[in-house]
């Protein structure tokens, strides 16, 4: 556990940051190739698996691997940060593993952007594909800035909040697995489909919606009187944080409502004529 903690350093490790990020780009690229091989193997047992879904299948496998790494790293770092704060260890200013997490995330988004651009090259541009590329611009710019800021001014309680944001990726494997089941022509009323769907709904609601309440409590714990109403936290925090929180919460509520529309289909209810 001690490997996860470190004091402040003086110089930013540029070489190791670039080399480790490049290594992660390679790892996710290799994962994508494994996904293509896996797809070809599955076609032998599932003849209905359309060849046009090969690129999407390999990308899904890459998304799953990234999400598992991101969410497990986030949960682990949250526990480490909580332990350091509870023990009031003043020598621990920030988490060393946060830099490693940043590098992994940056490597993933670089690869995923390249994959999206190649998809546009071979399949043509669409509004949805353009949106995927555009939304990658935020982490591609924000992660390097976050690494530099964390190295110079990182704080253990901020690491705890950041780790929560990584943990929300726990919902992605379940979402991608549902797409894979759809690609395999699995009926929504099958037990495996239903278990995955309801687990996804609960996980999405907890990690992408209720997590905001937990983040507000964390901010109040270190900056405000404990009797401060949670809604006032949104007023007190920096405007950019408040705005981004409202936008992300709105987006997650929108997607949660979209996922809920699948509920009648999963329950086996037929549409009224």
PDB file of C-alpha atoms in Angstrom:
ATOM      1  CA  UNK A   1       0.000   0.000   0.000  1.00  0.00           C
ATOM      2  CA  UNK A   2       2.910   2.326   0.657  1.00  0.00           C
ATOM      3  CA  UNK A   3       3.752   2.285  -3.052  1.00  0.00           C
ATOM      4  CA  UNK A   4       0.538   4.205  -3.688  1.00  0.00           C
ATOM      5  CA  UNK A   5       1.646   7.170  -1.596  1.00  0.00           C
ATOM      6  CA  UNK A   6       4.362   9.753  -2.082  1.00  0.00           C
ATOM      7  CA  UNK A   7       5.493  13.218  -1.015  1.00  0.00           C
ATOM      8  CA  UNK A   8       5.908  16.137  -3.416  1.00  0.00           C
ATOM      9  CA  UNK A   9       8.612  15.929  -6.107  1.00  0.00           C
ATOM     10  CA  UNK A  10      10.545  18.828  -7.592  1.00  0.00           C
ATOM     11  CA  UNK A  11      10.749  18.114 -11.325  1.00  0.00           C
ATOM     12  CA  UNK A  12       8.087  16.727 -13.637  1.00  0.00           C
ATOM     13  CA  UNK A  13       9.145  13.300 -15.060  1.00  0.00           C
ATOM     14  CA  UNK A  14       8.539  14.147 -18.728  1.00  0.00           C
ATOM     15  CA  UNK A  15      10.387  11.182 -20.239  1.00  0.00           C
ATOM     16  CA  UNK A  16       8.669   8.542 -18.123  1.00  0.00           C
ATOM     17  CA  UNK A  17       5.309  10.213 -18.723  1.00  0.00           C
ATOM     18  CA  UNK A  18       5.704  10.161 -22.515  1.00  0.00           C
ATOM     19  CA  UNK A  19       7.150   6.628 -22.619  1.00  0.00           C
ATOM     20  CA  UNK A  20       4.509   5.163 -20.284  1.00  0.00           C
ATOM     21  CA  UNK A  21       1.708   6.863 -22.187  1.00  0.00           C
ATOM     22  CA  UNK A  22       3.089   5.484 -25.480  1.00  0.00           C
ATOM     23  CA  UNK A  23       3.242   2.022 -23.895  1.00  0.00           C
ATOM     24  CA  UNK A  24      -0.440   2.230 -22.979  1.00  0.00           C
ATOM     25  CA  UNK A  25      -1.298   3.269 -26.551  1.00  0.00           C
ATOM     26  CA  UNK A  26       0.441   0.086 -27.681  1.00  0.00           C
ATOM     27  CA  UNK A  27      -1.343  -2.041 -25.041  1.00  0.00           C
ATOM     28  CA  UNK A  28      -4.789  -0.829 -26.078  1.00  0.00           C
ATOM     29  CA  UNK A  29      -3.866  -1.295 -29.731  1.00  0.00           C
ATOM     30  CA  UNK A  30      -2.892  -4.896 -28.985  1.00  0.00           C
ATOM     31  CA  UNK A  31      -6.167  -5.375 -27.115  1.00  0.00           C
ATOM     32  CA  UNK A  32      -8.025  -4.151 -30.184  1.00  0.00           C
ATOM     33  CA  UNK A  33      -6.250  -6.712 -32.370  1.00  0.00           C
ATOM     34  CA  UNK A  34      -7.139  -9.445 -29.866  1.00  0.00           C
ATOM     35  CA  UNK A  35     -10.753  -8.331 -30.160  1.00  0.00           C
ATOM     36  CA  UNK A  36     -10.649  -8.838 -33.929  1.00  0.00           C
ATOM     37  CA  UNK A  37      -9.214 -12.339 -33.480  1.00  0.00           C
ATOM     38  CA  UNK A  38     -11.867 -13.095 -30.854  1.00  0.00           C
ATOM     39  CA  UNK A  39     -14.558 -11.930 -33.278  1.00  0.00           C
ATOM     40  CA  UNK A  40     -13.323 -14.277 -36.020  1.00  0.00           C
ATOM     41  CA  UNK A  41     -13.345 -17.163 -33.545  1.00  0.00           C
ATOM     42  CA  UNK A  42     -16.876 -16.409 -32.347  1.00  0.00           C
ATOM     43  CA  UNK A  43     -18.180 -16.351 -35.913  1.00  0.00           C
ATOM     44  CA  UNK A  44     -17.521 -20.079 -36.100  1.00  0.00           C
ATOM     45  CA  UNK A  45     -19.990 -20.686 -33.280  1.00  0.00           C
ATOM     46  CA  UNK A  46     -22.391 -17.812 -33.984  1.00  0.00           C
ATOM     47  CA  UNK A  47     -23.034 -17.709 -37.762  1.00  0.00           C
ATOM     48  CA  UNK A  48     -25.485 -14.823 -37.298  1.00  0.00           C
ATOM     49  CA  UNK A  49     -22.679 -12.567 -36.057  1.00  0.00           C
ATOM     50  CA  UNK A  50     -22.432 -10.021 -38.860  1.00  0.00           C
ATOM     51  CA  UNK A  51     -18.981  -9.287 -40.251  1.00  0.00           C
ATOM     52  CA  UNK A  52     -19.818  -5.553 -40.301  1.00  0.00           C
ATOM     53  CA  UNK A  53     -19.664  -5.547 -36.490  1.00  0.00           C
ATOM     54  CA  UNK A  54     -16.003  -6.627 -36.321  1.00  0.00           C
ATOM     55  CA  UNK A  55     -14.585  -3.119 -35.809  1.00  0.00           C
ATOM     56  CA  UNK A  56     -17.235  -2.271 -33.220  1.00  0.00           C
ATOM     57  CA  UNK A  57     -16.612  -5.566 -31.403  1.00  0.00           C
ATOM     58  CA  UNK A  58     -12.855  -5.020 -31.133  1.00  0.00           C
ATOM     59  CA  UNK A  59     -13.426  -1.447 -29.948  1.00  0.00           C
ATOM     60  CA  UNK A  60     -15.875  -2.716 -27.325  1.00  0.00           C
ATOM     61  CA  UNK A  61     -13.286  -5.121 -25.946  1.00  0.00           C
ATOM     62  CA  UNK A  62     -10.791  -2.242 -25.700  1.00  0.00           C
ATOM     63  CA  UNK A  63     -13.392  -0.107 -23.887  1.00  0.00           C
ATOM     64  CA  UNK A  64     -14.020  -2.938 -21.422  1.00  0.00           C
ATOM     65  CA  UNK A  65     -10.318  -3.425 -20.616  1.00  0.00           C
ATOM     66  CA  UNK A  66      -9.839   0.320 -20.125  1.00  0.00           C
ATOM     67  CA  UNK A  67     -12.938   0.619 -17.948  1.00  0.00           C
ATOM     68  CA  UNK A  68     -11.859  -2.250 -15.701  1.00  0.00           C
ATOM     69  CA  UNK A  69      -8.386  -0.734 -15.278  1.00  0.00           C
ATOM     70  CA  UNK A  70      -9.787   2.756 -14.713  1.00  0.00           C
ATOM     71  CA  UNK A  71     -12.513   1.813 -12.239  1.00  0.00           C
ATOM     72  CA  UNK A  72     -10.371  -0.630 -10.242  1.00  0.00           C
ATOM     73  CA  UNK A  73      -7.579   1.943 -10.062  1.00  0.00           C
ATOM     74  CA  UNK A  74     -10.056   4.587  -8.952  1.00  0.00           C
ATOM     75  CA  UNK A  75     -11.518   2.394  -6.218  1.00  0.00           C
ATOM     76  CA  UNK A  76      -8.063   1.376  -4.971  1.00  0.00           C
ATOM     77  CA  UNK A  77      -6.802   4.968  -4.874  1.00  0.00           C
ATOM     78  CA  UNK A  78      -9.966   6.105  -3.091  1.00  0.00           C
ATOM     79  CA  UNK A  79      -9.308   3.548  -0.356  1.00  0.00           C
ATOM     80  CA  UNK A  80      -5.653   4.578  -0.103  1.00  0.00           C
ATOM     81  CA  UNK A  81      -6.497   8.285   0.090  1.00  0.00           C
ATOM     82  CA  UNK A  82      -9.185   7.630   2.696  1.00  0.00           C
ATOM     83  CA  UNK A  83      -6.725   5.634   4.802  1.00  0.00           C
ATOM     84  CA  UNK A  84      -4.084   8.391   4.613  1.00  0.00           C
ATOM     85  CA  UNK A  85      -6.604  11.047   5.639  1.00  0.00           C
ATOM     86  CA  UNK A  86      -8.050   9.003   8.494  1.00  0.00           C
ATOM     87  CA  UNK A  87      -4.574   8.301   9.864  1.00  0.00           C
ATOM     88  CA  UNK A  88      -3.763  12.030   9.528  1.00  0.00           C
ATOM     89  CA  UNK A  89      -0.409  11.251   7.967  1.00  0.00           C
ATOM     90  CA  UNK A  90       0.900  14.716   7.124  1.00  0.00           C
ATOM     91  CA  UNK A  91       3.826  13.303   5.123  1.00  0.00           C
ATOM     92  CA  UNK A  92       1.409  12.000   2.488  1.00  0.00           C
ATOM     93  CA  UNK A  93       0.561  14.911   0.223  1.00  0.00           C
ATOM     94  CA  UNK A  94      -0.770  13.005  -2.793  1.00  0.00           C
ATOM     95  CA  UNK A  95      -1.013   9.574  -4.419  1.00  0.00           C
ATOM     96  CA  UNK A  96       1.849   8.371  -6.607  1.00  0.00           C
ATOM     97  CA  UNK A  97      -0.476   6.050  -8.498  1.00  0.00           C
ATOM     98  CA  UNK A  98      -2.541   9.024  -9.648  1.00  0.00           C
ATOM     99  CA  UNK A  99       0.203   9.902 -12.147  1.00  0.00           C
ATOM    100  CA  UNK A 100       0.191   6.317 -13.426  1.00  0.00           C
ATOM    101  CA  UNK A 101      -3.584   6.472 -13.741  1.00  0.00           C
ATOM    102  CA  UNK A 102      -3.361   9.710 -15.699  1.00  0.00           C
ATOM    103  CA  UNK A 103      -0.853   8.146 -18.096  1.00  0.00           C
ATOM    104  CA  UNK A 104      -3.020   5.092 -18.664  1.00  0.00           C
ATOM    105  CA  UNK A 105      -6.087   7.268 -19.285  1.00  0.00           C
ATOM    106  CA  UNK A 106      -4.191   9.495 -21.729  1.00  0.00           C
ATOM    107  CA  UNK A 107      -2.862   6.459 -23.609  1.00  0.00           C
ATOM    108  CA  UNK A 108      -6.395   5.110 -23.915  1.00  0.00           C
ATOM    109  CA  UNK A 109      -7.876   8.354 -25.218  1.00  0.00           C
ATOM    110  CA  UNK A 110      -5.051   8.781 -27.721  1.00  0.00           C
ATOM    111  CA  UNK A 111      -5.663   5.282 -29.055  1.00  0.00           C
ATOM    112  CA  UNK A 112      -9.446   5.674 -29.051  1.00  0.00           C
ATOM    113  CA  UNK A 113      -9.178   8.950 -30.968  1.00  0.00           C
ATOM    114  CA  UNK A 114      -6.978   7.262 -33.566  1.00  0.00           C
ATOM    115  CA  UNK A 115      -9.472   4.379 -33.798  1.00  0.00           C
ATOM    116  CA  UNK A 116     -12.371   6.819 -34.286  1.00  0.00           C
ATOM    117  CA  UNK A 117     -10.487   8.709 -37.000  1.00  0.00           C
ATOM    118  CA  UNK A 118      -9.712   5.450 -38.809  1.00  0.00           C
ATOM    119  CA  UNK A 119     -13.367   4.470 -38.524  1.00  0.00           C
ATOM    120  CA  UNK A 120     -14.334   7.770 -40.168  1.00  0.00           C
ATOM    121  CA  UNK A 121     -11.729   7.208 -42.893  1.00  0.00           C
ATOM    122  CA  UNK A 122     -13.064   3.755 -43.837  1.00  0.00           C
ATOM    123  CA  UNK A 123     -16.775   4.147 -43.015  1.00  0.00           C
ATOM    124  CA  UNK A 124     -17.436   7.838 -43.607  1.00  0.00           C
ATOM    125  CA  UNK A 125     -18.228  10.752 -41.324  1.00  0.00           C
ATOM    126  CA  UNK A 126     -21.463  10.973 -39.352  1.00  0.00           C
ATOM    127  CA  UNK A 127     -22.756  13.239 -36.602  1.00  0.00           C
ATOM    128  CA  UNK A 128     -22.325  10.511 -33.977  1.00  0.00           C
ATOM    129  CA  UNK A 129     -18.765   9.703 -35.059  1.00  0.00           C
ATOM    130  CA  UNK A 130     -17.863  13.372 -35.082  1.00  0.00           C
ATOM    131  CA  UNK A 131     -19.287  13.628 -31.561  1.00  0.00           C
ATOM    132  CA  UNK A 132     -17.068  10.758 -30.381  1.00  0.00           C
ATOM    133  CA  UNK A 133     -13.960  12.489 -31.730  1.00  0.00           C
ATOM    134  CA  UNK A 134     -15.014  15.859 -30.323  1.00  0.00           C
ATOM    135  CA  UNK A 135     -15.691  14.568 -26.821  1.00  0.00           C
ATOM    136  CA  UNK A 136     -12.155  13.108 -26.735  1.00  0.00           C
ATOM    137  CA  UNK A 137     -10.768  16.641 -27.016  1.00  0.00           C
ATOM    138  CA  UNK A 138     -11.520  17.302 -23.333  1.00  0.00           C
ATOM    139  CA  UNK A 139      -9.430  14.418 -21.881  1.00  0.00           C
ATOM    140  CA  UNK A 140      -6.699  14.869 -24.505  1.00  0.00           C
ATOM    141  CA  UNK A 141      -6.208  18.435 -23.259  1.00  0.00           C
ATOM    142  CA  UNK A 142      -7.306  17.998 -19.642  1.00  0.00           C
ATOM    143  CA  UNK A 143      -5.251  14.930 -18.716  1.00  0.00           C
ATOM    144  CA  UNK A 144      -1.810  16.455 -19.504  1.00  0.00           C
ATOM    145  CA  UNK A 145      -2.826  19.609 -17.649  1.00  0.00           C
ATOM    146  CA  UNK A 146      -4.096  17.479 -14.788  1.00  0.00           C
ATOM    147  CA  UNK A 147      -0.803  15.592 -14.585  1.00  0.00           C
ATOM    148  CA  UNK A 148       1.215  18.807 -14.430  1.00  0.00           C
ATOM    149  CA  UNK A 149      -1.134  20.379 -11.867  1.00  0.00           C
ATOM    150  CA  UNK A 150      -1.193  17.233  -9.726  1.00  0.00           C
ATOM    151  CA  UNK A 151       2.593  17.037  -9.714  1.00  0.00           C
ATOM    152  CA  UNK A 152       3.002  20.608  -8.514  1.00  0.00           C
ATOM    153  CA  UNK A 153      -0.065  21.241  -6.384  1.00  0.00           C
ATOM    154  CA  UNK A 154      -1.774  17.891  -5.827  1.00  0.00           C
ATOM    155  CA  UNK A 155      -3.579  17.255  -2.541  1.00  0.00           C
ATOM    156  CA  UNK A 156      -4.658  13.990  -0.997  1.00  0.00           C
ATOM    157  CA  UNK A 157      -8.315  15.019  -0.616  1.00  0.00           C
ATOM    158  CA  UNK A 158      -8.421  16.060  -4.285  1.00  0.00           C
ATOM    159  CA  UNK A 159      -7.025  12.647  -5.186  1.00  0.00           C
ATOM    160  CA  UNK A 160      -9.945  11.120  -3.312  1.00  0.00           C
ATOM    161  CA  UNK A 161     -12.413  13.111  -5.420  1.00  0.00           C
ATOM    162  CA  UNK A 162     -10.551  12.382  -8.664  1.00  0.00           C
ATOM    163  CA  UNK A 163     -10.513   8.663  -7.889  1.00  0.00           C
ATOM    164  CA  UNK A 164     -14.327   8.752  -7.669  1.00  0.00           C
ATOM    165  CA  UNK A 165     -14.448  10.125 -11.217  1.00  0.00           C
ATOM    166  CA  UNK A 166     -12.360   7.193 -12.440  1.00  0.00           C
ATOM    167  CA  UNK A 167     -14.517   4.688 -10.552  1.00  0.00           C
ATOM    168  CA  UNK A 168     -17.622   5.660 -12.558  1.00  0.00           C
ATOM    169  CA  UNK A 169     -16.182   3.698 -15.508  1.00  0.00           C
ATOM    170  CA  UNK A 170     -17.378   0.563 -13.721  1.00  0.00           C
ATOM    171  CA  UNK A 171     -20.604   0.915 -15.723  1.00  0.00           C
ATOM    172  CA  UNK A 172     -18.891   0.636 -19.119  1.00  0.00           C
ATOM    173  CA  UNK A 173     -18.150  -3.153 -19.150  1.00  0.00           C
ATOM    174  CA  UNK A 174     -21.814  -3.883 -18.444  1.00  0.00           C
ATOM    175  CA  UNK A 175     -22.945  -1.549 -21.219  1.00  0.00           C
ATOM    176  CA  UNK A 176     -20.486  -3.017 -23.718  1.00  0.00           C
ATOM    177  CA  UNK A 177     -21.442  -6.576 -22.706  1.00  0.00           C
ATOM    178  CA  UNK A 178     -25.072  -5.728 -23.452  1.00  0.00           C
ATOM    179  CA  UNK A 179     -24.062  -4.565 -26.931  1.00  0.00           C
ATOM    180  CA  UNK A 180     -22.163  -7.821 -27.426  1.00  0.00           C
ATOM    181  CA  UNK A 181     -25.242  -9.808 -26.409  1.00  0.00           C
ATOM    182  CA  UNK A 182     -27.286  -7.818 -28.923  1.00  0.00           C
ATOM    183  CA  UNK A 183     -24.682  -8.530 -31.623  1.00  0.00           C
ATOM    184  CA  UNK A 184     -24.916 -12.242 -30.780  1.00  0.00           C
ATOM    185  CA  UNK A 185     -28.726 -12.041 -31.235  1.00  0.00           C
ATOM    186  CA  UNK A 186     -29.331 -12.838 -27.577  1.00  0.00           C
ATOM    187  CA  UNK A 187     -32.961 -12.364 -26.587  1.00  0.00           C
ATOM    188  CA  UNK A 188     -33.536  -9.535 -24.071  1.00  0.00           C
ATOM    189  CA  UNK A 189     -35.671 -11.915 -22.022  1.00  0.00           C
ATOM    190  CA  UNK A 190     -32.792 -14.365 -21.467  1.00  0.00           C
ATOM    191  CA  UNK A 191     -31.585 -14.573 -17.865  1.00  0.00           C
ATOM    192  CA  UNK A 192     -28.027 -13.482 -18.675  1.00  0.00           C
ATOM    193  CA  UNK A 193     -29.359 -10.431 -20.530  1.00  0.00           C
ATOM    194  CA  UNK A 194     -31.668  -9.464 -17.688  1.00  0.00           C
ATOM    195  CA  UNK A 195     -28.994  -9.891 -15.012  1.00  0.00           C
ATOM    196  CA  UNK A 196     -26.596  -7.715 -16.984  1.00  0.00           C
ATOM    197  CA  UNK A 197     -29.260  -5.091 -17.695  1.00  0.00           C
ATOM    198  CA  UNK A 198     -30.467  -4.671 -14.109  1.00  0.00           C
ATOM    199  CA  UNK A 199     -26.922  -4.741 -12.736  1.00  0.00           C
ATOM    200  CA  UNK A 200     -26.057  -2.020 -15.230  1.00  0.00           C
ATOM    201  CA  UNK A 201     -29.026   0.149 -14.204  1.00  0.00           C
ATOM    202  CA  UNK A 202     -28.158  -0.061 -10.502  1.00  0.00           C
ATOM    203  CA  UNK A 203     -24.453   0.523 -11.132  1.00  0.00           C
ATOM    204  CA  UNK A 204     -25.143   3.458 -13.453  1.00  0.00           C
ATOM    205  CA  UNK A 205     -27.489   5.097 -10.943  1.00  0.00           C
ATOM    206  CA  UNK A 206     -25.024   4.701  -8.064  1.00  0.00           C
ATOM    207  CA  UNK A 207     -21.745   5.536  -9.805  1.00  0.00           C
ATOM    208  CA  UNK A 208     -22.892   8.217 -12.252  1.00  0.00           C
ATOM    209  CA  UNK A 209     -25.772   9.931 -10.422  1.00  0.00           C
ATOM    210  CA  UNK A 210     -25.601   9.344  -6.673  1.00  0.00           C
ATOM    211  CA  UNK A 211     -21.827   9.810  -6.746  1.00  0.00           C
ATOM    212  CA  UNK A 212     -22.430  13.562  -7.048  1.00  0.00           C
ATOM    213  CA  UNK A 213     -23.943  13.598  -3.548  1.00  0.00           C
ATOM    214  CA  UNK A 214     -20.857  11.830  -2.232  1.00  0.00           C
ATOM    215  CA  UNK A 215     -18.566  14.348  -3.945  1.00  0.00           C
ATOM    216  CA  UNK A 216     -20.519  17.222  -2.371  1.00  0.00           C
ATOM    217  CA  UNK A 217     -20.101  15.586   1.037  1.00  0.00           C
ATOM    218  CA  UNK A 218     -16.369  15.258   0.503  1.00  0.00           C
ATOM    219  CA  UNK A 219     -16.041  18.930  -0.441  1.00  0.00           C
ATOM    220  CA  UNK A 220     -18.138  19.983   2.562  1.00  0.00           C
ATOM    221  CA  UNK A 221     -16.024  17.811   4.868  1.00  0.00           C
ATOM    222  CA  UNK A 222     -12.793  19.646   4.006  1.00  0.00           C
ATOM    223  CA  UNK A 223     -13.986  23.172   3.219  1.00  0.00           C
ATOM    224  CA  UNK A 224     -17.314  23.926   4.908  1.00  0.00           C
ATOM    225  CA  UNK A 225     -19.074  23.446   8.245  1.00  0.00           C
ATOM    226  CA  UNK A 226     -20.528  19.956   8.440  1.00  0.00           C
ATOM    227  CA  UNK A 227     -24.047  21.315   8.990  1.00  0.00           C
ATOM    228  CA  UNK A 228     -23.998  23.121   5.603  1.00  0.00           C
ATOM    229  CA  UNK A 229     -26.884  21.890   3.389  1.00  0.00           C
ATOM    230  CA  UNK A 230     -25.618  19.937   0.396  1.00  0.00           C
ATOM    231  CA  UNK A 231     -27.374  22.193  -2.098  1.00  0.00           C
ATOM    232  CA  UNK A 232     -25.265  25.120  -0.838  1.00  0.00           C
ATOM    233  CA  UNK A 233     -22.106  23.246  -1.779  1.00  0.00           C
ATOM    234  CA  UNK A 234     -23.048  23.730  -5.426  1.00  0.00           C
ATOM    235  CA  UNK A 235     -23.163  27.479  -4.805  1.00  0.00           C
ATOM    236  CA  UNK A 236     -19.874  27.644  -2.919  1.00  0.00           C
ATOM    237  CA  UNK A 237     -17.629  25.538  -5.166  1.00  0.00           C
ATOM    238  CA  UNK A 238     -15.834  27.231  -8.105  1.00  0.00           C
ATOM    239  CA  UNK A 239     -18.186  28.100 -10.954  1.00  0.00           C
ATOM    240  CA  UNK A 240     -16.380  25.882 -13.446  1.00  0.00           C
ATOM    241  CA  UNK A 241     -16.821  22.913 -11.078  1.00  0.00           C
ATOM    242  CA  UNK A 242     -20.479  23.715 -10.471  1.00  0.00           C
ATOM    243  CA  UNK A 243     -21.181  24.144 -14.179  1.00  0.00           C
ATOM    244  CA  UNK A 244     -19.406  20.932 -15.189  1.00  0.00           C
ATOM    245  CA  UNK A 245     -21.192  19.025 -12.402  1.00  0.00           C
ATOM    246  CA  UNK A 246     -24.608  20.216 -13.560  1.00  0.00           C
ATOM    247  CA  UNK A 247     -23.814  19.420 -17.203  1.00  0.00           C
ATOM    248  CA  UNK A 248     -22.473  15.935 -16.436  1.00  0.00           C
ATOM    249  CA  UNK A 249     -25.380  15.173 -14.115  1.00  0.00           C
ATOM    250  CA  UNK A 250     -27.833  16.301 -16.793  1.00  0.00           C
ATOM    251  CA  UNK A 251     -26.135  14.113 -19.411  1.00  0.00           C
ATOM    252  CA  UNK A 252     -26.125  11.094 -17.092  1.00  0.00           C
ATOM    253  CA  UNK A 253     -29.797  11.587 -16.196  1.00  0.00           C
ATOM    254  CA  UNK A 254     -30.607  11.796 -19.911  1.00  0.00           C
ATOM    255  CA  UNK A 255     -28.768   8.551 -20.668  1.00  0.00           C
ATOM    256  CA  UNK A 256     -30.329   6.858 -17.643  1.00  0.00           C
ATOM    257  CA  UNK A 257     -33.776   7.706 -19.015  1.00  0.00           C
ATOM    258  CA  UNK A 258     -32.741   6.284 -22.408  1.00  0.00           C
ATOM    259  CA  UNK A 259     -31.641   3.035 -20.793  1.00  0.00           C
ATOM    260  CA  UNK A 260     -34.889   2.830 -18.838  1.00  0.00           C
ATOM    261  CA  UNK A 261     -36.805   2.766 -22.134  1.00  0.00           C
ATOM    262  CA  UNK A 262     -35.379  -0.705 -22.690  1.00  0.00           C
ATOM    263  CA  UNK A 263     -37.054  -1.953 -19.525  1.00  0.00           C
ATOM    264  CA  UNK A 264     -40.369  -3.119 -21.106  1.00  0.00           C
ATOM    265  CA  UNK A 265     -38.436  -5.017 -23.776  1.00  0.00           C
ATOM    266  CA  UNK A 266     -36.261  -6.748 -21.177  1.00  0.00           C
ATOM    267  CA  UNK A 267     -39.317  -7.623 -19.065  1.00  0.00           C
ATOM    268  CA  UNK A 268     -40.952  -9.144 -22.131  1.00  0.00           C
ATOM    269  CA  UNK A 269     -43.796  -6.641 -22.394  1.00  0.00           C
ATOM    270  CA  UNK A 270     -45.139  -6.312 -25.904  1.00  0.00           C
ATOM    271  CA  UNK A 271     -46.025  -2.942 -27.385  1.00  0.00           C
ATOM    272  CA  UNK A 272     -49.697  -2.146 -27.688  1.00  0.00           C
ATOM    273  CA  UNK A 273     -51.038  -2.227 -31.205  1.00  0.00           C
TER     274      UNK A 273
END
